[in-house]
Coordinates of C-alpha atoms in Angstrom, one line a residue:
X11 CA -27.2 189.3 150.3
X12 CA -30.4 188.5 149.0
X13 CA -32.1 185.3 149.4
X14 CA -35.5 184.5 147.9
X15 CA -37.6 182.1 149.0
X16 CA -39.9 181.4 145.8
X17 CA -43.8 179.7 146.6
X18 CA -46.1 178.5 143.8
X19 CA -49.6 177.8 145.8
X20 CA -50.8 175.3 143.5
X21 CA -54.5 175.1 145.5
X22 CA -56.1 172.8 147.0
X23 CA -55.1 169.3 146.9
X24 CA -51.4 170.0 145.6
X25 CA -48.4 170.7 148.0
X26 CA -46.9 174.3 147.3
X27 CA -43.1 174.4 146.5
X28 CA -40.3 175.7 148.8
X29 CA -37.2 176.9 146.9
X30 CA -34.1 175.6 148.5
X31 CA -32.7 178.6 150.6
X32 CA -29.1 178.7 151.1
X33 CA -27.2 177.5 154.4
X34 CA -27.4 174.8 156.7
X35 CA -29.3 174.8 159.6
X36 CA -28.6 176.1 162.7
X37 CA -29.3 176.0 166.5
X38 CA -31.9 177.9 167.7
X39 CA -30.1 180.9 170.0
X40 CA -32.4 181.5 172.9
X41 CA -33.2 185.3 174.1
X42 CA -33.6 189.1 172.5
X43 CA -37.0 190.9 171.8
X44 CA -38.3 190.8 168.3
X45 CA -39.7 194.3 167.5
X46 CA -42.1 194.0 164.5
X47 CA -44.4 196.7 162.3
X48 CA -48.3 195.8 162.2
X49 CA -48.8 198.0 158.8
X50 CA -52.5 198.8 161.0
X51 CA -53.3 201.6 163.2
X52 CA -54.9 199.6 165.8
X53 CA -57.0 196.2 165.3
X54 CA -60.9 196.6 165.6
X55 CA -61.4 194.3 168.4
X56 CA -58.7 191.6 170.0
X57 CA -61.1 188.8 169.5
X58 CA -59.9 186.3 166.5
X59 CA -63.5 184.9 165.9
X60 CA -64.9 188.3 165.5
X61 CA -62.3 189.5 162.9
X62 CA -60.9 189.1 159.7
X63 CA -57.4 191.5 160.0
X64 CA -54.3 191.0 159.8
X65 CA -54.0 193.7 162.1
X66 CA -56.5 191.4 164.6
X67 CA -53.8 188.3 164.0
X68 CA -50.2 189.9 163.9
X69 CA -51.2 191.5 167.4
X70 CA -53.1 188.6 168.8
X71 CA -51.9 185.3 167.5
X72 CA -48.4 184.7 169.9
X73 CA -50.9 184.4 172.8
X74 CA -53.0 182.0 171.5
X75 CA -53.2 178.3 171.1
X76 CA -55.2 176.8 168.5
X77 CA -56.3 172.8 167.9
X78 CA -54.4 172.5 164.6
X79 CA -52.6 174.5 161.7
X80 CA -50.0 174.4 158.9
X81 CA -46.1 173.5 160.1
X82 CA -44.4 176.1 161.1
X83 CA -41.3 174.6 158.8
X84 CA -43.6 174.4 155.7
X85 CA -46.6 177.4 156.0
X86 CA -47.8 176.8 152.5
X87 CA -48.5 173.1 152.6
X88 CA -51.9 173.1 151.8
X89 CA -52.2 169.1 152.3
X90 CA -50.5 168.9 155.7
X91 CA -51.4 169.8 159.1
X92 CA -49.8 169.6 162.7
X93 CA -51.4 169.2 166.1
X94 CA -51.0 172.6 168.2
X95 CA -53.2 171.4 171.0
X96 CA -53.9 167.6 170.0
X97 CA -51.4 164.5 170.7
X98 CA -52.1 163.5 167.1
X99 CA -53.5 164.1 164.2
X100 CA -56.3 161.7 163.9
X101 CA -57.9 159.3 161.1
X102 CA -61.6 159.6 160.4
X103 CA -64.1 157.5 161.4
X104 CA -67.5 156.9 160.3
X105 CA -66.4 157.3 156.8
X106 CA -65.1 160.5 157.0
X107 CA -67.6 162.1 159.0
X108 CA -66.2 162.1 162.5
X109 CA -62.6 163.2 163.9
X110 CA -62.2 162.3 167.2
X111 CA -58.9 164.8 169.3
X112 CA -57.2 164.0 172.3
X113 CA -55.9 167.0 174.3
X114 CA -52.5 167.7 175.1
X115 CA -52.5 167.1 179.2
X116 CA -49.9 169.3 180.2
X117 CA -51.3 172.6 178.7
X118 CA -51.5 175.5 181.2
X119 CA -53.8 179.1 180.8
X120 CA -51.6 182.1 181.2
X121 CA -53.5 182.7 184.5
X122 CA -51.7 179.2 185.7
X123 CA -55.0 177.5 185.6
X124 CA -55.2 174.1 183.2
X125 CA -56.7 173.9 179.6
X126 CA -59.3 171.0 179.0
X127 CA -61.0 169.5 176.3
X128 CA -64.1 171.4 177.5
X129 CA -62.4 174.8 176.5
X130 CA -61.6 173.8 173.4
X131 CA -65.2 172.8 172.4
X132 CA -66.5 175.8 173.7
X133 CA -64.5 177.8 171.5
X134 CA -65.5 175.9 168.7
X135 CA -68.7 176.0 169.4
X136 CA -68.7 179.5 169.2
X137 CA -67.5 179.7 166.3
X138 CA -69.4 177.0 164.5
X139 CA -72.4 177.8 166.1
X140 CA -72.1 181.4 167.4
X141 CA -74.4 182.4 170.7
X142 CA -77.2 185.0 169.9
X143 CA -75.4 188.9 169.7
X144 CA -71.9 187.0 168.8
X145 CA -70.1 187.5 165.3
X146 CA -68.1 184.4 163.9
X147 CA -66.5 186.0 160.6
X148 CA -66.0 182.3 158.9
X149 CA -69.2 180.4 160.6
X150 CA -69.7 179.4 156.2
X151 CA -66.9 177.3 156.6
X152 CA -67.8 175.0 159.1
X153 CA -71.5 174.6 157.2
X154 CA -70.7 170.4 157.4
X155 CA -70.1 170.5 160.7
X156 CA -72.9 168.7 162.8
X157 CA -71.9 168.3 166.6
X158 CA -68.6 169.1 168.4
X159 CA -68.6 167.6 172.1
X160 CA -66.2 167.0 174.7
X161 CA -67.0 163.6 176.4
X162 CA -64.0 164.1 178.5
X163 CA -61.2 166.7 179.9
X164 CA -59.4 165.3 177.3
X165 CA -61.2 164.8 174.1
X166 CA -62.9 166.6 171.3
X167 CA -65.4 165.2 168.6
X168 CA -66.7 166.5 165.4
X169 CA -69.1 164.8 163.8
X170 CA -69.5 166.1 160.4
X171 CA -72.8 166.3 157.9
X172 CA -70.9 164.8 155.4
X173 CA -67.3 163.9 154.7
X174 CA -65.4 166.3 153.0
X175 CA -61.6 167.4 152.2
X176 CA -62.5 170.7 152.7
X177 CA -62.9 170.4 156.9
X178 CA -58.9 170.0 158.1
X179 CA -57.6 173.1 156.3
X180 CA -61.0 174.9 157.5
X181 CA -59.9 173.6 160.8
X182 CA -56.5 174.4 160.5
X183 CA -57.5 178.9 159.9
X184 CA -55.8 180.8 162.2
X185 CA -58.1 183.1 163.6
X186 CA -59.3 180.1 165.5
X187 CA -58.5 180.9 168.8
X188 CA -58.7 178.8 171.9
X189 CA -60.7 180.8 174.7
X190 CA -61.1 179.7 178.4
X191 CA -64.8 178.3 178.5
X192 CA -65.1 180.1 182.3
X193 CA -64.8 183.4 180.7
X194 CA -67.0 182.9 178.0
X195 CA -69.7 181.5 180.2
X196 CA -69.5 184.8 181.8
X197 CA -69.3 187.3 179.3
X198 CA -69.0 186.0 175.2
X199 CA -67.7 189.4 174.3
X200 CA -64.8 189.6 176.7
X201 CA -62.1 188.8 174.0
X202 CA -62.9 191.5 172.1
X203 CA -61.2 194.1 174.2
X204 CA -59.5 191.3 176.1
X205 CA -56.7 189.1 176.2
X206 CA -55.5 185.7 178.1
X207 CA -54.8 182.8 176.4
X208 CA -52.4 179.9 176.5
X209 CA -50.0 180.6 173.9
X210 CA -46.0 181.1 173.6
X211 CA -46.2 184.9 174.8
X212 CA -48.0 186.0 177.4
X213 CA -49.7 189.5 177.1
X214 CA -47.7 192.1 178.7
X215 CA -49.5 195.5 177.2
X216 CA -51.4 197.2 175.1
X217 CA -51.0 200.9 173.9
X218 CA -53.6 202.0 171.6
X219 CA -52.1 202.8 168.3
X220 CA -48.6 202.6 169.3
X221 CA -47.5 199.0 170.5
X222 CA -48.2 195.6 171.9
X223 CA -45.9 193.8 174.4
X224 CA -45.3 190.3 175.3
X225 CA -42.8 187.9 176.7
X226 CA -41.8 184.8 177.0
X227 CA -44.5 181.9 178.5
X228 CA -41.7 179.9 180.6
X229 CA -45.3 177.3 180.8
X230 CA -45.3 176.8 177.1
X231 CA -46.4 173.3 176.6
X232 CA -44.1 173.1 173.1
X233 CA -40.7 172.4 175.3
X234 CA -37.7 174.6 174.6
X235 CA -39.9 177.2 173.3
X236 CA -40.1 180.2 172.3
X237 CA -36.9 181.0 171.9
X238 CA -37.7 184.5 172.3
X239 CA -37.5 186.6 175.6
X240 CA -40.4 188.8 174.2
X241 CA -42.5 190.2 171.3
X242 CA -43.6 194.1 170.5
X243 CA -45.6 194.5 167.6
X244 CA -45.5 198.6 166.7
X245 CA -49.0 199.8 164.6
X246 CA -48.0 202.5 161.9
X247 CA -50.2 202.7 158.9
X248 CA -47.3 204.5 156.9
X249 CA -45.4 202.8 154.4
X250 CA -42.5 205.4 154.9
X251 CA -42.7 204.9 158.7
X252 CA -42.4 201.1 158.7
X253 CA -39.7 201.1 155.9
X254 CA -37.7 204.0 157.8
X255 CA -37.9 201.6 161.0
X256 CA -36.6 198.3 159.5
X257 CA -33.9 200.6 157.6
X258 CA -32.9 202.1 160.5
X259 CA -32.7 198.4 162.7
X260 CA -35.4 199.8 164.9
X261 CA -38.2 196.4 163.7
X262 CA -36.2 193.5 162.1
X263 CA -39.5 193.1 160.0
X264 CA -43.6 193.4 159.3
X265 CA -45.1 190.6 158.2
X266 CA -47.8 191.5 156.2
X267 CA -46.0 193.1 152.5
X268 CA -44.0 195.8 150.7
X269 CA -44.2 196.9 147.3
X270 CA -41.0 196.4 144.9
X271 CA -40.1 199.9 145.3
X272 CA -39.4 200.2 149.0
X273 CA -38.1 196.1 148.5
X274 CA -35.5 198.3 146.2
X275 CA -35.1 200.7 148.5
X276 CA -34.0 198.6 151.8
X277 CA -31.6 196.2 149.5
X278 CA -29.7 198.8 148.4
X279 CA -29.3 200.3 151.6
X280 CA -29.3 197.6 154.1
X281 CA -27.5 194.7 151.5
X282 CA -26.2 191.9 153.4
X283 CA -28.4 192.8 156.6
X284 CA -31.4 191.9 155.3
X285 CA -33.0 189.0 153.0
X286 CA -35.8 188.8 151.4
X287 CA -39.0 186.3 151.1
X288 CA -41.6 187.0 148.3
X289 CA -44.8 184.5 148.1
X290 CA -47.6 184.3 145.4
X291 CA -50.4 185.5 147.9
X292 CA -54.3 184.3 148.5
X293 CA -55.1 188.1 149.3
X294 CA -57.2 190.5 147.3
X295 CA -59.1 193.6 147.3
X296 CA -62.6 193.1 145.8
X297 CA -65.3 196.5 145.5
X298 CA -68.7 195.6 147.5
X299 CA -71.5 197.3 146.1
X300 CA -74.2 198.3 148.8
X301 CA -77.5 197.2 147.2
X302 CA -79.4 198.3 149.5
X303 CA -78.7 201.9 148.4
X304 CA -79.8 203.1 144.9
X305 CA -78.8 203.0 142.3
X306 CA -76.8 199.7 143.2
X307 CA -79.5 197.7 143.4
X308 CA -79.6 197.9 139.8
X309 CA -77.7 195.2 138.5
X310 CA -77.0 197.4 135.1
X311 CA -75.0 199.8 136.8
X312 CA -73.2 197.5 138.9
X313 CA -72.4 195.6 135.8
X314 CA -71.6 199.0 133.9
X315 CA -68.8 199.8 137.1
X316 CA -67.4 196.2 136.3
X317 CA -67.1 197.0 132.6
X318 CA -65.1 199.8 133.1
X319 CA -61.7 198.4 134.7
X320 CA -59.4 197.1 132.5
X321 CA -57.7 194.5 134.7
X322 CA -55.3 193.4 132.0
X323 CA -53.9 196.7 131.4
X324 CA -53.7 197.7 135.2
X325 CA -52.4 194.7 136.5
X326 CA -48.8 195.3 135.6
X327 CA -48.7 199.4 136.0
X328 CA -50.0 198.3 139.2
X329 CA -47.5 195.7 139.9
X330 CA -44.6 198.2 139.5
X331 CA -45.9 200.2 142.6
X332 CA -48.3 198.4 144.6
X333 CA -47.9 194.5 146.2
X334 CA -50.7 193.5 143.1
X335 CA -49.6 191.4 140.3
X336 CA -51.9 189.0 138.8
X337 CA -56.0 189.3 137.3
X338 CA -58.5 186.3 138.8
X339 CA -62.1 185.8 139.4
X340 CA -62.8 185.1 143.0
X341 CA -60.7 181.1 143.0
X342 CA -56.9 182.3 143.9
X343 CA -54.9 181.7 140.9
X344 CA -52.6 178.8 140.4
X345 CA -55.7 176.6 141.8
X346 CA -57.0 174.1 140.0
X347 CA -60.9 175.3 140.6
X348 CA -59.1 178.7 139.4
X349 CA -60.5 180.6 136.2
X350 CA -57.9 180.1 132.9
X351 CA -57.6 183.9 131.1
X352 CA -60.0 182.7 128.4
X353 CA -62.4 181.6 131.0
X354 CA -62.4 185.0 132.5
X355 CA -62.4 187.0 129.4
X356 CA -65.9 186.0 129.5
X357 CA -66.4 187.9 132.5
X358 CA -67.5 191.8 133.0
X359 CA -64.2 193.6 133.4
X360 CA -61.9 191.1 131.9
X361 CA -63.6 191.2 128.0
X362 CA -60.1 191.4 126.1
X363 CA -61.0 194.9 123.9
X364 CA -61.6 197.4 126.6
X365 CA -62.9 199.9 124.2
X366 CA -65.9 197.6 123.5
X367 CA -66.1 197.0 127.3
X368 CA -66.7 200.5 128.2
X369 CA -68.9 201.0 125.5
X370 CA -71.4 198.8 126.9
X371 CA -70.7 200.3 130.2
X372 CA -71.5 203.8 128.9
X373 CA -74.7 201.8 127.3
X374 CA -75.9 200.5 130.3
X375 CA -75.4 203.6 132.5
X376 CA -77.4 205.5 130.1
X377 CA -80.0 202.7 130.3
X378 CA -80.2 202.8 133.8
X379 CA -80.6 206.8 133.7
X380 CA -77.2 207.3 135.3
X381 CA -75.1 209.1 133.1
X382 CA -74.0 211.3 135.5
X383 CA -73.4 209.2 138.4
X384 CA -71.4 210.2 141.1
X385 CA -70.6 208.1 144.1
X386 CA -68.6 207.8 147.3
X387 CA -66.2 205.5 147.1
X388 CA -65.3 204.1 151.4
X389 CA -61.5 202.8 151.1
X390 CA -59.3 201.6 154.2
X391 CA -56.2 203.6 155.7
X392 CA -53.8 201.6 154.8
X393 CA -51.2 202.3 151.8
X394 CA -50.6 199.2 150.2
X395 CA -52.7 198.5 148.4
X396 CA -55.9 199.8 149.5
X397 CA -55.0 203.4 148.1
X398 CA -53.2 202.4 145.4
X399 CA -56.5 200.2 144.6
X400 CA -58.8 202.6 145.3
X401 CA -56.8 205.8 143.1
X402 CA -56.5 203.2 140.2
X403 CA -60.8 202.7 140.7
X404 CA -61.7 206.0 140.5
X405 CA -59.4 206.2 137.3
X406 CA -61.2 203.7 135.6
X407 CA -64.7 204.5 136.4
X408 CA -63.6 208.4 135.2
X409 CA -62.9 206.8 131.5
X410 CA -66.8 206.0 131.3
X411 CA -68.3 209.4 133.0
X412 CA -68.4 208.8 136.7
X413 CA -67.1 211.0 139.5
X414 CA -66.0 209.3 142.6
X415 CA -65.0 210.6 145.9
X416 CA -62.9 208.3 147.7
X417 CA -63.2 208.3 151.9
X418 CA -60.4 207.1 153.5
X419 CA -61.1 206.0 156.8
X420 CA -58.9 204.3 159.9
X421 CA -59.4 200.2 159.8
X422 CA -62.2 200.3 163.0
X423 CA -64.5 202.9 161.2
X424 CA -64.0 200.8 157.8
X425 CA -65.7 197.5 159.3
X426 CA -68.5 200.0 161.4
X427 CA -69.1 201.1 157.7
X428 CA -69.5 197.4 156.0
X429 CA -71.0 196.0 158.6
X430 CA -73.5 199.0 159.0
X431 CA -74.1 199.3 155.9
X432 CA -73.3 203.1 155.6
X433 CA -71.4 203.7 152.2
X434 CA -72.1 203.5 148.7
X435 CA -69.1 201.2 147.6
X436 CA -66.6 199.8 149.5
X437 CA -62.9 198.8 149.0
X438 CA -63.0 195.1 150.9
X439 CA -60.7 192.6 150.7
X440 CA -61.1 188.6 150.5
X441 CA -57.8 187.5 152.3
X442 CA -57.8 184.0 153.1
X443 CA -55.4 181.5 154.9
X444 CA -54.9 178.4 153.7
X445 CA -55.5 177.7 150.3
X446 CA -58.9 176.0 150.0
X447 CA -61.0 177.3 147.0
X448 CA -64.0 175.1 147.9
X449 CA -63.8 177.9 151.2
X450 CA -62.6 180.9 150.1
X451 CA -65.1 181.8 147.9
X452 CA -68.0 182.1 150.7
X453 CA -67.4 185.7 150.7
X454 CA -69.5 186.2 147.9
X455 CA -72.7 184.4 149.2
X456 CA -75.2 186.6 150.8
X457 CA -75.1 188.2 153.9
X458 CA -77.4 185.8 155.3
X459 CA -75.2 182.5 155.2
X460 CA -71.8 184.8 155.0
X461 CA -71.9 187.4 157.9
X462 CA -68.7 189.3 156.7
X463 CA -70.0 190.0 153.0
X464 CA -71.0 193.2 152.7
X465 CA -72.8 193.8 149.6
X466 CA -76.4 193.2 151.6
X467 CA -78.1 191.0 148.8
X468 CA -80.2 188.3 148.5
X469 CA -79.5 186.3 145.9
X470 CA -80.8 182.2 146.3
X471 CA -79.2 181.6 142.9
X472 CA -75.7 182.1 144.7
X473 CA -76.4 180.1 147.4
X474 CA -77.7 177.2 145.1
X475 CA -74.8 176.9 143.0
X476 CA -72.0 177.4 145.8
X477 CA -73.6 174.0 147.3
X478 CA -73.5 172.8 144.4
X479 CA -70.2 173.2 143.8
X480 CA -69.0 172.9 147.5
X481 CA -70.8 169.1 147.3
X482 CA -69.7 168.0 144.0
X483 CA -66.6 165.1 144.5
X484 CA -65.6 165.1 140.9
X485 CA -63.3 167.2 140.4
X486 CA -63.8 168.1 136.1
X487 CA -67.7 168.7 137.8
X488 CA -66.8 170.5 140.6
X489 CA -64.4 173.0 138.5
X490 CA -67.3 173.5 136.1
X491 CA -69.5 174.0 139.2
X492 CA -67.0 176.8 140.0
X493 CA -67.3 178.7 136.8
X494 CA -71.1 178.7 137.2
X495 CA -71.1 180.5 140.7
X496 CA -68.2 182.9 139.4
X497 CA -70.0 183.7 136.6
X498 CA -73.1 184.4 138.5
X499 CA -71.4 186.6 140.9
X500 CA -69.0 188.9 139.1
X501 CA -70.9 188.8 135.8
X502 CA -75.0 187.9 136.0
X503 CA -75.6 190.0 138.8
X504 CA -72.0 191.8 138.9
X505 CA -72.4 191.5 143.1
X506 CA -68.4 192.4 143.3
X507 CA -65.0 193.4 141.4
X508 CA -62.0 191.3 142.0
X509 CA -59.3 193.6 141.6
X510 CA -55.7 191.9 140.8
X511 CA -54.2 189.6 143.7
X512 CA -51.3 190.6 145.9
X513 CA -48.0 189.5 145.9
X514 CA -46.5 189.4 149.2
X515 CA -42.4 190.5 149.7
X516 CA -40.9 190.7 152.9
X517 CA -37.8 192.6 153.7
X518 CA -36.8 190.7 156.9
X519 CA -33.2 191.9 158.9
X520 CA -30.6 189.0 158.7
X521 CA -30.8 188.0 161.9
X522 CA -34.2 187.1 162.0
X523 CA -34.0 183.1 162.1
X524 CA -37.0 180.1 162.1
X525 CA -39.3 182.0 159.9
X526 CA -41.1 181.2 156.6
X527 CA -43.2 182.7 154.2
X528 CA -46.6 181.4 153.0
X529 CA -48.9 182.5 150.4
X530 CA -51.0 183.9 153.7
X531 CA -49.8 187.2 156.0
X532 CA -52.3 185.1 158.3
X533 CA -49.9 182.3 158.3
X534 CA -47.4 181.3 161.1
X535 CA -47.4 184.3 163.5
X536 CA -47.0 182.6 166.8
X537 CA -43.9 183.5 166.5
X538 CA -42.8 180.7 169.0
X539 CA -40.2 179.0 166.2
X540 CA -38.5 182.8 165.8
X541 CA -34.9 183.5 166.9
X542 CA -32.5 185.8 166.3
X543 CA -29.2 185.3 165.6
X544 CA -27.2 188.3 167.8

């Protein structure tokens, strides 16, 4: 049996929609290890501040707290939020610009020791305002945040620059890992290669490449759970290898995305022992340019690369084989800041006659004196989609005269290349958690205000109009506002390529109970609601 559950992310603002899944609800069954593929071969460092993977998250998140996020019932409410740490969720003060959290009391480290309020505002701190020699990957979003102070063992404020609807589901991101203030005092880069938190699971072990272990934290302030005696995330960056396991009952499930052929594939085979969950999916690939290496710093061949990809004709051969489905510009689609098709029609790469569009992309190449131009192209070593992305790329950019060379590398040496600069053109991705468009677009500022975009330009124009738009309260303004950066970025000085958006499906084993999708593989992987039903 199959059983779909259906979400429309309707952006920020709007509530997405939960088809009705069949059943009635059941009581949670207590005990069994859930054995899970991590679609990674190992995560680049263990600390959540640091990182943007999945691969960071899926291994990471079941032994971590966090202040606030999304309900574990309903992942892809993008208006509603639930105290993790907090008693409540509180009401605003000084119109709008101050929240004011009281600490759970009865919230223990895994070391036995107690977590305070003071903890909880170090780690915020460092990632608000990071300590010299510390990356905080999403530092942009927390740009209105002023102050954040713990008065008491039991109380966190943040005062705010200005009020904004954009701070609770910034707040709510769940990379935003509570870390003991003691050890960060000592040493800020401990998490990395690290872990101790005060989560549902408590770390058991580590095996580099292989596995992570952990089980059950019988001190988990959430009574009752998890219901789980323990976790064990397996890493295997082949498809055919993570497929093969679920078919085989050897992982109930991986929780990042499968394409509709090996969806096909574990139906057929498995039928009534599996179900599946498929989700619209704020998730894309997007091609970094490295302008700091010639000839990208020319904007006419950046621009020519853009007006070679035909997005509406590659979108649906794409769809049939990779977890891709639908052309946007850099606003998830389905969001009411998001691009309609004739607004992005007037965009490089989205011109509706392609012929004309690599006409001028020939034109400009030969203008630029790059004819010829052959480039190395760095890609990720991950299947879906990064491959499929990256192939379909190089077959584009051949249709206009350019040879590329694509370099797949393992996911560590893919951030050493972005964040050191060393490759030509990069296969990045902009995946995001909640939906908050007003947010999620920071990846296209500079380097300077956005430390995880990796195009290394300087471009005050960009930053201009994202405040702009980020400050804007009207809403008809603020969309306007939106098509102005867009424009700038992906067509004026073609800084990036949004390649089409993923769509997430999850083949999941029956058994596997208390788990929802959301339109984020970043989404709801504490894991402490999870049971299993044998």
């Amino acid at each position: 049996m199959v059983v779909r559950k259906g979400l429309l992310a309707a952006g920020l603002g709007l509530v997405a929609v939960i088809a009705a899944s069949s059943g009635n609800a059941q009581t949670p069954k207590k005990g069994g290890t859930l054995t899970f593929m991590i679609p990674a071969d190992s995560p680049p460092s263990f600390d959540g501040h640091r990182e943007t993977t999945f691969a960071t998250v899926h291994a990471t998140a079941p032994f971590y707290s966090v202040l606030i996020r999304v309900p574990p019932d309903n992942p892809a409410s993008t208006t509603e939020f639930v105290c993790d740490l907090c008693t409540e969720m509180p009401k605003p003060t000084d119109d709008g610009k101050t929240y004011t959290f009281k600490i759970r009391p009865d919230v223990k480290w895994h070391d036995g020791s107690k977590l305070t309020a003071k903890d909880v505002a170090a780690s915020w701190n460092r990632i608000v305002f990071p300590p010299p020699g510390v990356t905080s990957a999403r530092v942009t979003y927390y740009a209105m945040v002023d102050k954040i102070e713990a008065p008491d063992d039991n109380t966190v404020v943040f005062r705010l620059k200005r009020a904004t609807t954009a701070f609770l589901p910034a707040l709510a991101d769940p990379f935003t890992y509570i870390y003991k203030k003691e050890i960060l005092d000592k040493d800020q880069k401990w998490y990395e290669k690290n872990i101790m938190g005060s989560g549902p699971f408590k770390f058991a072990s580590y095996e580099i490449g292989q596995s992570i272990k952990g089980v059950r934290n019988p001190d988990y302030y959430h009574k009752g759970q998890p219901y789980l005696d323990a976790i064990e995330g397996i890493f295997a960056d082949k498809q055919s290898v993570r497929v093969e396991a679920i078919r085989g009952d050897r992982a109930a499930m991986e929780f990042r995305g499968m394409p509709p052929s090996a969806r096909d594939q574990l139906v057929k085979e498995a039928g009534k022992d599996v179900v599946v969950q498929d989700s619209d999916w704020n998730c894309g690939n997007i091609v970094s340019y490295n302008h700091k290496k010639k000839p990208f710093d020319d904007v006419r061949v950046r621009r020519a690369l853009s007006l070679a990809v035909d997005h509406w004709g590659g979108a649906p051969a794409l769809s049939k084989i990779a977890i891709v489905r639908t052309p946007g510009g850099i606003v998830f689609p389905g969001s009411p800041l998001a691009a309609n098709k004739e607004e992005l029609q007037q965009i490089a790469g989205f011109w509706p006659d392609i012929e004309k569009s690599r006409a001028e992309a020939k034109r400009l190449l030969k203008e630029a004196g790059h004819e010829n131009l052959k480039f190395e192209l760095t890609n990720r070593n991950v299947d879906q989609p990064y491959k499929f992305v990256g192939t379909w790329l190089i077959g584009e950019w051949k249709k206009i005269g350019v040879t590329v060379e694509q370099k797949v590398v393992p996911t560590g040496p893919w951030f050493a290349a972005m964040r050191g600069g060393t490759f030509d053109v990069v296969v990045d991705a902009n995946c995001q958690s909640v939906v908050n468009p007003v947010l999620d677009t920071a990846k296209y500022l500079p380097k300077k205000v956005y430390p995880e975009s990796y195009g290394d330009y300087d471009d005050p124009k960009s930053i201009e109009l994202y405040n702009a738009m980020t400050q804007e309260t009207d809403p008809a303004k603020q969309r306007a506002a939106m098509r102005a950066y867009e424009k700038h970025t992906l067509d004026t000085e073609a800084h990036s390529i949004v390649t089409p958006y993923w769509y997430r499906i999850l083949v999941i084993r029956s058994y596997v109970k208390g788990w929802k999708i959301s339109p984020s593989h970043y989404l709801n992987q504490d894991l402490a609601n999870v049971w299993l039903d044998k």
